[in-house]
Short mmCIF file of C-alpha atoms in Angstrom, two decimals:
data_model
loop_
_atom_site.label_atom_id
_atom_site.label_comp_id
_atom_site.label_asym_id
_atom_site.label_seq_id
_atom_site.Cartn_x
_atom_site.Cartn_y
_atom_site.Cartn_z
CA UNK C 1 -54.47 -24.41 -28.35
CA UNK C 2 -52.43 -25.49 -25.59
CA UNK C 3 -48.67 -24.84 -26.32
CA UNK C 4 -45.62 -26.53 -24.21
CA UNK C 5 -41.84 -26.21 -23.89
CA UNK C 6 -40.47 -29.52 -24.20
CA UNK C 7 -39.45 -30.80 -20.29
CA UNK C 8 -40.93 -28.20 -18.57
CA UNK C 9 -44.35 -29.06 -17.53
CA UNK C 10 -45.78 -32.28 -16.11
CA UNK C 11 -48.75 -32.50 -18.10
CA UNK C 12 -45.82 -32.59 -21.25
CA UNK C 13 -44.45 -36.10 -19.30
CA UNK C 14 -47.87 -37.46 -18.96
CA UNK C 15 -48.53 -36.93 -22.79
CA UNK C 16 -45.56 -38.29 -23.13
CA UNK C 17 -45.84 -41.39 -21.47
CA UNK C 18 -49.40 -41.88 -23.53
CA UNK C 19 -47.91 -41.22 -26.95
CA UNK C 20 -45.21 -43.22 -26.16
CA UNK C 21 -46.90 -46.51 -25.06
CA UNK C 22 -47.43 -47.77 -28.31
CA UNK C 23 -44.26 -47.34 -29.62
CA UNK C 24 -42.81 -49.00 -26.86
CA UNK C 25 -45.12 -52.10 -27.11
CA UNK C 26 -44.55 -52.21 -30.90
CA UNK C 27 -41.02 -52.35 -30.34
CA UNK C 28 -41.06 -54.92 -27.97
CA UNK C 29 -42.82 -57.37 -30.29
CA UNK C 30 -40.54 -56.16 -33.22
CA UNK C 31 -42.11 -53.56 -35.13
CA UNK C 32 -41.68 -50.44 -35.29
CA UNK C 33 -45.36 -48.47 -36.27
CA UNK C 34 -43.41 -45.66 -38.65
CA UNK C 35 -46.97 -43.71 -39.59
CA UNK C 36 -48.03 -43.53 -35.48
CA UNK C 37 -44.39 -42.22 -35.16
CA UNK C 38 -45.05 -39.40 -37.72
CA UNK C 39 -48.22 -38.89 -35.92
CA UNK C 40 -47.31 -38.55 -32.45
CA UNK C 41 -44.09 -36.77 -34.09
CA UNK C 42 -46.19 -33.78 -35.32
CA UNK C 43 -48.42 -33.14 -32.42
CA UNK C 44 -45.59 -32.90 -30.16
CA UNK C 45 -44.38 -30.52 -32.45
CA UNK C 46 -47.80 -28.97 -32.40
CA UNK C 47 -48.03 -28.70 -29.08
CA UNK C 48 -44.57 -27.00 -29.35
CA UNK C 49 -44.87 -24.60 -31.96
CA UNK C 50 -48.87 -24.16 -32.09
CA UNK C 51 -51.02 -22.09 -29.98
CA UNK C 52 -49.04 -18.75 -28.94
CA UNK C 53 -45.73 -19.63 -31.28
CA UNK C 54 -47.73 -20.37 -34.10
CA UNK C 55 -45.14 -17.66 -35.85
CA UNK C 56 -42.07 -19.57 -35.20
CA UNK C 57 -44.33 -22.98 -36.25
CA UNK C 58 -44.98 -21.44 -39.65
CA UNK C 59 -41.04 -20.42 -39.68
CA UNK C 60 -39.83 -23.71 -39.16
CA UNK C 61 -42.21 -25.13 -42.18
CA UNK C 62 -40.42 -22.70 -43.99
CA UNK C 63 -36.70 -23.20 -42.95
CA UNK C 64 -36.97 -27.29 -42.83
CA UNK C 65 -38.64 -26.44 -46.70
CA UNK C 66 -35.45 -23.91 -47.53
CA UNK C 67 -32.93 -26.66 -46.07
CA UNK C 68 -34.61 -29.45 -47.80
CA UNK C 69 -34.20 -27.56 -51.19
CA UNK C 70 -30.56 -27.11 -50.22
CA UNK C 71 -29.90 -30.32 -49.75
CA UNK C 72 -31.28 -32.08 -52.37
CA UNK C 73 -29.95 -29.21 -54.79
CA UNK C 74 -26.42 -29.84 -53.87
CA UNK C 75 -27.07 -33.59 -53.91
CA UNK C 76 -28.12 -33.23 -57.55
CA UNK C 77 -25.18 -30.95 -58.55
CA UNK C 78 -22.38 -32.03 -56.33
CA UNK C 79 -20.18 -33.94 -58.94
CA UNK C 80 -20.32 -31.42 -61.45
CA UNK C 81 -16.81 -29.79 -62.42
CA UNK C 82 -15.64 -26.88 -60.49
CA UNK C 83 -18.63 -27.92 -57.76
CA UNK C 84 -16.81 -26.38 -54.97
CA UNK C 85 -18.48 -23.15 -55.36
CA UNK C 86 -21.46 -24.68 -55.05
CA UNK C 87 -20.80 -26.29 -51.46
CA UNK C 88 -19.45 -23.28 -50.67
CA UNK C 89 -22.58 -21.53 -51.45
CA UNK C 90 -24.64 -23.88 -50.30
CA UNK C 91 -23.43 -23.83 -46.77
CA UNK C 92 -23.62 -20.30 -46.64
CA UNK C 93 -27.15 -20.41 -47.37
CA UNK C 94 -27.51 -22.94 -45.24
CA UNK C 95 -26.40 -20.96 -42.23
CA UNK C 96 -27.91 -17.65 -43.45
CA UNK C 97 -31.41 -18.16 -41.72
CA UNK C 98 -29.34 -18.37 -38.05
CA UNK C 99 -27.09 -15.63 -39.30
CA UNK C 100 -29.65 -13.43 -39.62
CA UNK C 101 -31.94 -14.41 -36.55
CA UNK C 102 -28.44 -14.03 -34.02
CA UNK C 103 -28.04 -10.53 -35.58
CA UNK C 104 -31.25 -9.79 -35.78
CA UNK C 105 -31.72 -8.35 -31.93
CA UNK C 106 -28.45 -6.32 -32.70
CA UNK C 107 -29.40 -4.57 -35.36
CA UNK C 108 -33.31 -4.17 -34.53
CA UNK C 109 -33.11 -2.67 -31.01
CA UNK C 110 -33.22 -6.32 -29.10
CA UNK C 111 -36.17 -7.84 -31.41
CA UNK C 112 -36.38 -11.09 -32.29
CA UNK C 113 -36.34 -11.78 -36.18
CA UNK C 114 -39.59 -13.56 -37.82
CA UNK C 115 -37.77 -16.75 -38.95
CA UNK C 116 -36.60 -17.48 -35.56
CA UNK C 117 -37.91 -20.26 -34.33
CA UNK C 118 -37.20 -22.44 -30.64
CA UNK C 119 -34.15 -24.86 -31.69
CA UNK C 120 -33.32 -23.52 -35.51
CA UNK C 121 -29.52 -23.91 -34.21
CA UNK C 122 -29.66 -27.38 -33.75
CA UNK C 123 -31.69 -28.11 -37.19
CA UNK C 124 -28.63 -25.89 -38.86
CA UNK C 125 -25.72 -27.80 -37.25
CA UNK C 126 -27.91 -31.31 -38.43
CA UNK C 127 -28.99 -29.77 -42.15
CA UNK C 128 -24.97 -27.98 -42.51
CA UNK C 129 -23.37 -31.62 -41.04
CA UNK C 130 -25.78 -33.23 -43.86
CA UNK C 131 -24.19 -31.16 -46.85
CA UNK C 132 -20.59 -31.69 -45.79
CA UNK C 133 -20.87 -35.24 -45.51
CA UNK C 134 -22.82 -35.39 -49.31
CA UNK C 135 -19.60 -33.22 -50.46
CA UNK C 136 -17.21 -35.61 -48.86
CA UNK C 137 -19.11 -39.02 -50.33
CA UNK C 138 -20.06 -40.17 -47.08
CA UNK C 139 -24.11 -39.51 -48.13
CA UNK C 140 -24.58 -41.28 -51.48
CA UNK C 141 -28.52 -40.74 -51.24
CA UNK C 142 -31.28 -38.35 -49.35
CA UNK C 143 -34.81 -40.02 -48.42
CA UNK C 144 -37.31 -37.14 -48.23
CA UNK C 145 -39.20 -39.10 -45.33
CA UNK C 146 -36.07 -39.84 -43.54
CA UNK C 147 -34.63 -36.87 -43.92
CA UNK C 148 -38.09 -35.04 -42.30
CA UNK C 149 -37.57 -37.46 -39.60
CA UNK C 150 -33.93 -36.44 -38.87
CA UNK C 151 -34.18 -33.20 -38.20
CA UNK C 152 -37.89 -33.15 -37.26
CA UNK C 153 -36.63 -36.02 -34.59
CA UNK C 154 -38.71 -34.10 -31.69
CA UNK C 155 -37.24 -35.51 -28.51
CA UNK C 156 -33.90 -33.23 -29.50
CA UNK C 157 -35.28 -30.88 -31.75
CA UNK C 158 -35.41 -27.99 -29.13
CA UNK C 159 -31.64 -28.33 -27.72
CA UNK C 160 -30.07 -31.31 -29.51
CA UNK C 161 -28.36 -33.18 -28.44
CA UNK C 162 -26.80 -33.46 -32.14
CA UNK C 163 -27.21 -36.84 -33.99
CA UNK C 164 -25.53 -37.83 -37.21
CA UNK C 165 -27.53 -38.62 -40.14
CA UNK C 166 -25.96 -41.85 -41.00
CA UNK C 167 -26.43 -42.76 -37.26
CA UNK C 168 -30.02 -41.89 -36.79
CA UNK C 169 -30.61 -43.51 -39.77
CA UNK C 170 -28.91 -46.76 -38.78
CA UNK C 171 -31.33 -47.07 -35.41
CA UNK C 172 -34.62 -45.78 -37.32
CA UNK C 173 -34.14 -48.35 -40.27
CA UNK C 174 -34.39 -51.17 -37.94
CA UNK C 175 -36.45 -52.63 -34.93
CA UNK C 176 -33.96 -53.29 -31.82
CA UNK C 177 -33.84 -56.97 -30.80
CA UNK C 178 -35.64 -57.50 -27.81
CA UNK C 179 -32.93 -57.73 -25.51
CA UNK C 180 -31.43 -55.13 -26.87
CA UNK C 181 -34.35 -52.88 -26.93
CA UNK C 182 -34.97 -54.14 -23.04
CA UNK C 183 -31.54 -52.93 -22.27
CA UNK C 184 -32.70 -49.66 -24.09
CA UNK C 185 -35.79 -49.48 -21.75
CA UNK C 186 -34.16 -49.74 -18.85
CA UNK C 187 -31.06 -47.38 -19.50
CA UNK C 188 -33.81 -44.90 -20.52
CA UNK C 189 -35.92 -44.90 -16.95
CA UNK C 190 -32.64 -44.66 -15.53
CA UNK C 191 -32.06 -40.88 -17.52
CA UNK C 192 -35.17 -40.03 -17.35
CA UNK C 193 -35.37 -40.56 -13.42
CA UNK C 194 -31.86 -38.95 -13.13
CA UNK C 195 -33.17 -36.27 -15.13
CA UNK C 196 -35.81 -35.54 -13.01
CA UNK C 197 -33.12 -35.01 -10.40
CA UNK C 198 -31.00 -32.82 -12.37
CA UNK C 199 -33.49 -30.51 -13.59
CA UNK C 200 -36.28 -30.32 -11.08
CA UNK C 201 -34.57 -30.43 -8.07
CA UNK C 202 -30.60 -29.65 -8.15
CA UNK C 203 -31.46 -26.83 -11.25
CA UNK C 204 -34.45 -25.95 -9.38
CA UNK C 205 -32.23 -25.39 -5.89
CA UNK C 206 -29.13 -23.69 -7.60
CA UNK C 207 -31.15 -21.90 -10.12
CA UNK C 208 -34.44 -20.56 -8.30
CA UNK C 209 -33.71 -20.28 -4.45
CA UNK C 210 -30.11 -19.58 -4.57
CA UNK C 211 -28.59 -17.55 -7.69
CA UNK C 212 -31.67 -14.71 -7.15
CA UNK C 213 -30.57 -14.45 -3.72
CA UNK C 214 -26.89 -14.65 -4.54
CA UNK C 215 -27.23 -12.11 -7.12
CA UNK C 216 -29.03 -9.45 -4.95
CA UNK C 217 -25.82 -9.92 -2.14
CA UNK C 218 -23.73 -9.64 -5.16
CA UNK C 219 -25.40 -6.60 -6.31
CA UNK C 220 -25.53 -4.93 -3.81
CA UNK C 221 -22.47 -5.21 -2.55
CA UNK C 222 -21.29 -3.82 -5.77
CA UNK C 223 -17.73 -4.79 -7.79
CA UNK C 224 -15.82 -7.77 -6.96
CA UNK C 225 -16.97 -9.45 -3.56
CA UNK C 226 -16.98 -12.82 -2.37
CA UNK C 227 -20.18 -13.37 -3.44
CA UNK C 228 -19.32 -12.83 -7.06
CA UNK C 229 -17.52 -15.86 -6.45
CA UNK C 230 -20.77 -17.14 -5.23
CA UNK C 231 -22.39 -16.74 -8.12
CA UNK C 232 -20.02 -18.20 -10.32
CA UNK C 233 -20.32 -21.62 -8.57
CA UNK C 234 -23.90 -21.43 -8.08
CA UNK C 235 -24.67 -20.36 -11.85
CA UNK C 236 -21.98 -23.25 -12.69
CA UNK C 237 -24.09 -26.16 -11.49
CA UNK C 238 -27.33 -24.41 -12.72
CA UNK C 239 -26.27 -24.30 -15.92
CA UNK C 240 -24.70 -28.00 -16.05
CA UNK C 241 -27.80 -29.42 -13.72
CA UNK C 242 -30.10 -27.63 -15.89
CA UNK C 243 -28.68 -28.26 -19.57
CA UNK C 244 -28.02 -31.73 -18.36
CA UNK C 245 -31.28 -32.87 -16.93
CA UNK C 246 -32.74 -31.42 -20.33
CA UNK C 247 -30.16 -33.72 -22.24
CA UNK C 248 -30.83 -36.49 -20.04
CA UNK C 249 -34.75 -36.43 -21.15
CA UNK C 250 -34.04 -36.05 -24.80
CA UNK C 251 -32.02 -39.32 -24.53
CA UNK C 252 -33.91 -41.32 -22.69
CA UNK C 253 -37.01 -40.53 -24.88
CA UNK C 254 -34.85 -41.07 -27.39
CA UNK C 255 -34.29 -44.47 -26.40
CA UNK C 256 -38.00 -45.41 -25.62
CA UNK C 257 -38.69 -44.61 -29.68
CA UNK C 258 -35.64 -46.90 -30.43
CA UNK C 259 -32.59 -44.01 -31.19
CA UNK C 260 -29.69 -44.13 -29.22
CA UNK C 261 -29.11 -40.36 -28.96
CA UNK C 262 -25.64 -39.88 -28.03
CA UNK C 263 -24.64 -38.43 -24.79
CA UNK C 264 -24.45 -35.13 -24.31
CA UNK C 265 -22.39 -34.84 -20.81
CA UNK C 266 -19.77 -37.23 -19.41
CA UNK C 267 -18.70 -35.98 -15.82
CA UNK C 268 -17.01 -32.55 -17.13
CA UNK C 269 -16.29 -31.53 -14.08
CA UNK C 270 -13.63 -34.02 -13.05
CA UNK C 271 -11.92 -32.85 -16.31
CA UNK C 272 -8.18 -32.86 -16.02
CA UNK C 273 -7.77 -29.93 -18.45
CA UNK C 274 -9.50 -27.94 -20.80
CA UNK C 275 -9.33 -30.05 -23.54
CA UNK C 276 -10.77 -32.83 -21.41
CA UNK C 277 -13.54 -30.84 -20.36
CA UNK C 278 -14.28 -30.13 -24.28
CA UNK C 279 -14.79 -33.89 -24.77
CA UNK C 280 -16.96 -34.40 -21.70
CA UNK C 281 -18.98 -31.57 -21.98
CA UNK C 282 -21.76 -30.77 -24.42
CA UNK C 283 -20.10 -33.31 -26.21
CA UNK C 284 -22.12 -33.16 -29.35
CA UNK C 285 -21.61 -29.43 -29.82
CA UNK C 286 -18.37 -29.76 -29.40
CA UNK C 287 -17.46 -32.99 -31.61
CA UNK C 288 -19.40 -31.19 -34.23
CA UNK C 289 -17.30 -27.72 -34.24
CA UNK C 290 -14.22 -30.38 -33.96
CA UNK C 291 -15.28 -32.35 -37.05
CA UNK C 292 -17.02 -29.69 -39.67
CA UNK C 293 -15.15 -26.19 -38.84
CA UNK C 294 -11.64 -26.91 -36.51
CA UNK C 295 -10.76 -30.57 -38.43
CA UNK C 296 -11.43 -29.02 -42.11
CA UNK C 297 -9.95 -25.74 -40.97
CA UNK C 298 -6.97 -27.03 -39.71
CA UNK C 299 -6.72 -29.31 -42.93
CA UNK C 300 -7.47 -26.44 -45.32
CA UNK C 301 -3.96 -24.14 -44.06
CA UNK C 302 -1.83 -27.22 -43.90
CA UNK C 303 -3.24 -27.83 -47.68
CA UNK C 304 -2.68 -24.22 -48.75
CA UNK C 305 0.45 -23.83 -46.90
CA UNK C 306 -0.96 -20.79 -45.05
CA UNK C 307 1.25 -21.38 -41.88
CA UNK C 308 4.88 -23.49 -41.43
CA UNK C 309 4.30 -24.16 -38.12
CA UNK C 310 1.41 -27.12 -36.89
CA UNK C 311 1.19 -25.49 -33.61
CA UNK C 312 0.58 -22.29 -35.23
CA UNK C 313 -1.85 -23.77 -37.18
CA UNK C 314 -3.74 -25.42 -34.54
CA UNK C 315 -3.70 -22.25 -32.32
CA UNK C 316 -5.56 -20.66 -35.23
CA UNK C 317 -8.08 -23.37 -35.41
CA UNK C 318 -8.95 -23.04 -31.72
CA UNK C 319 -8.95 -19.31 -31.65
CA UNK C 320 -11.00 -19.47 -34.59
CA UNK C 321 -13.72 -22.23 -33.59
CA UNK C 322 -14.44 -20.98 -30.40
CA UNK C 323 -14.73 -17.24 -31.49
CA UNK C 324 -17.60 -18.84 -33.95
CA UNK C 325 -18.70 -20.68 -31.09
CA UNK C 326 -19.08 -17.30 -29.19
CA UNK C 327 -20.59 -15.35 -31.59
CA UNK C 328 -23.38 -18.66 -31.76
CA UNK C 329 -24.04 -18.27 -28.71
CA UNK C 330 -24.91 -14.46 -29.36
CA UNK C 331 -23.42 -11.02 -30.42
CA UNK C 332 -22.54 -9.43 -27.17
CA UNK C 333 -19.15 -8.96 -25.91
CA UNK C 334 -19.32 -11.96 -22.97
CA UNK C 335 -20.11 -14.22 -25.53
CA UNK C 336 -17.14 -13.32 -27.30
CA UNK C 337 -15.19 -12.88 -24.81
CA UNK C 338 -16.07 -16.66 -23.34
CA UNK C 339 -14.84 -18.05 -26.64
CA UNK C 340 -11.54 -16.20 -26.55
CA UNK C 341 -11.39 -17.17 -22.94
CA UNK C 342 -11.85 -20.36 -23.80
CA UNK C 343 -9.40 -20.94 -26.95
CA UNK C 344 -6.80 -19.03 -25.24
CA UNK C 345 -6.59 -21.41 -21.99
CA UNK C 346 -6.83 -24.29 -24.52
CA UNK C 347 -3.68 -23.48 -26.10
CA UNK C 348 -2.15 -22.83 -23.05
CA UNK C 349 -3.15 -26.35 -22.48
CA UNK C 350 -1.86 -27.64 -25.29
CA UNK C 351 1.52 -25.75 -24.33
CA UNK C 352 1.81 -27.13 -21.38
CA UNK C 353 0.61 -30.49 -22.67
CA UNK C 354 3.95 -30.82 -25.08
CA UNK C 355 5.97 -29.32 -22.18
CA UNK C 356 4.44 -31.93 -20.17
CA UNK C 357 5.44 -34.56 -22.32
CA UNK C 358 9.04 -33.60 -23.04
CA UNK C 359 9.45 -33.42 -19.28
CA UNK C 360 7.57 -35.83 -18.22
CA UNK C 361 10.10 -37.99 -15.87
CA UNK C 362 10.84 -35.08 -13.84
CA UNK C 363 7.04 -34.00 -13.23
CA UNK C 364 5.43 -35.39 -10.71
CA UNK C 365 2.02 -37.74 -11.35
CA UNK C 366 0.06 -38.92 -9.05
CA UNK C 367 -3.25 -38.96 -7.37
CA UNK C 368 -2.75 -35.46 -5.71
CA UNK C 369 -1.27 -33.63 -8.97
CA UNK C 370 -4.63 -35.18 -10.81
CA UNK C 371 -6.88 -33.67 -7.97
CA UNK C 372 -5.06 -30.50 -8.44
CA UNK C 373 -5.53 -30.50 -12.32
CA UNK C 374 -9.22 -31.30 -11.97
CA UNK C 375 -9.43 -28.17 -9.15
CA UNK C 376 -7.91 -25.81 -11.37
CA UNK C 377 -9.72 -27.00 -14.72
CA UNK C 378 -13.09 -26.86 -12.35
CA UNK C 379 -12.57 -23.21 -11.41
CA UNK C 380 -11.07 -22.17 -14.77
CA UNK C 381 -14.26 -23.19 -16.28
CA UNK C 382 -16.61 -21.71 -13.97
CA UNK C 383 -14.92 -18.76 -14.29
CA UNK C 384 -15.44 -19.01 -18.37
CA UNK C 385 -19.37 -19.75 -16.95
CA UNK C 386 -19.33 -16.60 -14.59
CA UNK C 387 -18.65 -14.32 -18.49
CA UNK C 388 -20.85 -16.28 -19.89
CA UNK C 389 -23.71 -15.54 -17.43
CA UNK C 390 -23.81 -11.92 -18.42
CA UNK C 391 -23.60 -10.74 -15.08
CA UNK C 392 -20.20 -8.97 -14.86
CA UNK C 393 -22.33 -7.00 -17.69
CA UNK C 394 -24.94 -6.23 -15.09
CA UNK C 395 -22.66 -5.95 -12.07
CA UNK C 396 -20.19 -3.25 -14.04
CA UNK C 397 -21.78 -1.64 -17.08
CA UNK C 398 -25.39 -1.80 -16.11
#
């Protein structure tokens, strides 16, 4: 059976653009054809998770089974007395099966674990988001189709982005005017094209004929050089170019079947600041670590009294959410290290921020201190991208 990875291989976009066409003509004459949808749904995610990865296809039957239970268990037993023990447990168990599959190379000398599967963070961030928004009355009710749907939504189901439930189920309940649905078409060519560009040629020149290259001078060269510093740019745009082409075909297939995905990536690099480059980049990563961890965090020690200060508090809640965001990402010590990287220069940010703004008629604004703020928030994140990389592992320890 042939088996794909979703945007990598032009016979995927040709498949594509077949399954595709009669959505898009249904749509246009206002109906949406919801059994062809579950159709060409599942043999996309055949053609993902069949052939070869038949393993991780039987895994995610499994997990989507395991969150589906959770779900609808905690919407059964949520207004019971004393039901807080019951989120609580229910979110752990609903994070368990990533738990275990990040740890899993650690503690089983680098291999994988069984109920690993391509994209099982994403499903956990849209089955976790799910229970937290039941607990806090925002879900009233659970459809079993539309919940399959949701996080079985196969444009994003390998690397998000991350969509609401509430949201998805808003576009999926109804059939776009045609206008509307027009304007959908044509902003989704226009992704899809820029995609194209993103991934296949700008990834393709940073990523394959420079950063191999790169690294070898780097390597070779041995400890710091100037073309560490090389590398750090280069692996910079792969990574955005890359990660953002892939985003930019989720949406705009998104958009074709009638969902408007949000964005993932909103120019982060003319950031002014750290925190600015947090709500321009990966955007639906980070708005969900904002809402469900730093948000209830931050809300929990201010409840509980745990700290006086709210500065304190919030430099708790970064430090914390981007340690867990490091550790996501894997257990190795860049990983880590990134997300410490990361909430320390955001509360330096946020220091400088208040200073900012209690000094703010003797400091100087203007076009060149804004250039200067995006050049150092460029360069302090591509550093953060250089520890991300790995390769200061390879170039020291290795």
């Amino acid at each position: 059976m042939l088996n794909m990875q979703p945007y990598q291989d032009p016979t995927y976009f040709v498949l594509l653009a077949i399954g595709l066409l009669p959505i898009m003509v249904g749509l246009l004459y206002g109906r949406r054809f919801r059994v062809y949808e579950t159709i060409i749904s599942f043999l996309f995610l055949l053609l993902t998770f069949g052939g070869v990865k038949w393993q991780q296809g039987v895994a995610l039957i499994g997990y989507i089974i395991f969150e589906l239970l959770l779900i609808y268990g905690y919407l059964a037993y949520r207004k019971r007395k004393n039901a807080s023990w019951i989120f609580n447990l229910t979110v752990i168990l609903s994070i368990l099966p990533l738990v275990i599959v990040k740890i899993a190379p650690v503690m089983n000398n680098g291999r994988e674990s069984i109920i690993g599967f391509l994209g099982i963070s994403y499903l956990t961030f849209k089955a976790v988001g799910m229970i937290m928004e039941i607990r806090d009355g925002i879900i009233k009710e659970v459809g079993l189709s539309e919940v399959v749907h949701f996080l079985l939504f196969f444009p994003t189901i390998s690397s998000g982005p991350i969509d609401r439930y509430r949201r998805f189920l808003g576009d999926y309940k109804k059939v776009p005017a045609r206008d509307k649905y027009l304007a959908l078409l044509d902003k989704a060519m226009w992704y899809i094209f820029l995609g194209f560009v993103y991934k296949f040629l700008l990834a393709y020149l940073f990523g394959v004929v420079m950063l191999p290259k790169i690294s070898a001078l780097a390597l070779a060269h041995g400890g710091w050089s100037w073309w560490v510093i090389a590398y750090m740019y280069t692996y910079s745009m792969d990574l955005f170019f890359d990660f953002a082409g892939y985003s930019l075909f989720a949406v705009g297939i998104s958009y074709i079947m009638g969902i408007q995905t949000p964005m993932n990536f909103n120019k982060p690099f003319i950031a002014k600041n750290i925190k600015d480059f947090w709500n321009r980049w990966h955007m639906t990563l980070s708005f969900w670590f904002r809402d469900y961890i730093y948000m209830r965090l931050v809300f929990f020690m201010m409840k509980k009294k745990l700290l006086k200060s709210r500065i304190a508090i919030a430099n708790v809640g970064y430090l914390t959410l981007f340690l867990i965001m490091g550790f996501w990402h894997g257990v190795t010590w860049y990983y880590i290290v990134y997300g410490l990287y990361h909430a320390v220069a955001i509360n330096l940010c946020d220091m400088w921020l208040r200073f900012k703004k209690r000094h703010k008629e003797k400091i100087p604004h203007n076009k060149f201190t804004e250039a200067l703020a995006i050049f150092i928030t460029f360069n302090v994140v591509c550093f953060s991208f250089l520890i991300f990389s790995g390769f200061l592992n390879t170039l020291f320890f290795a």
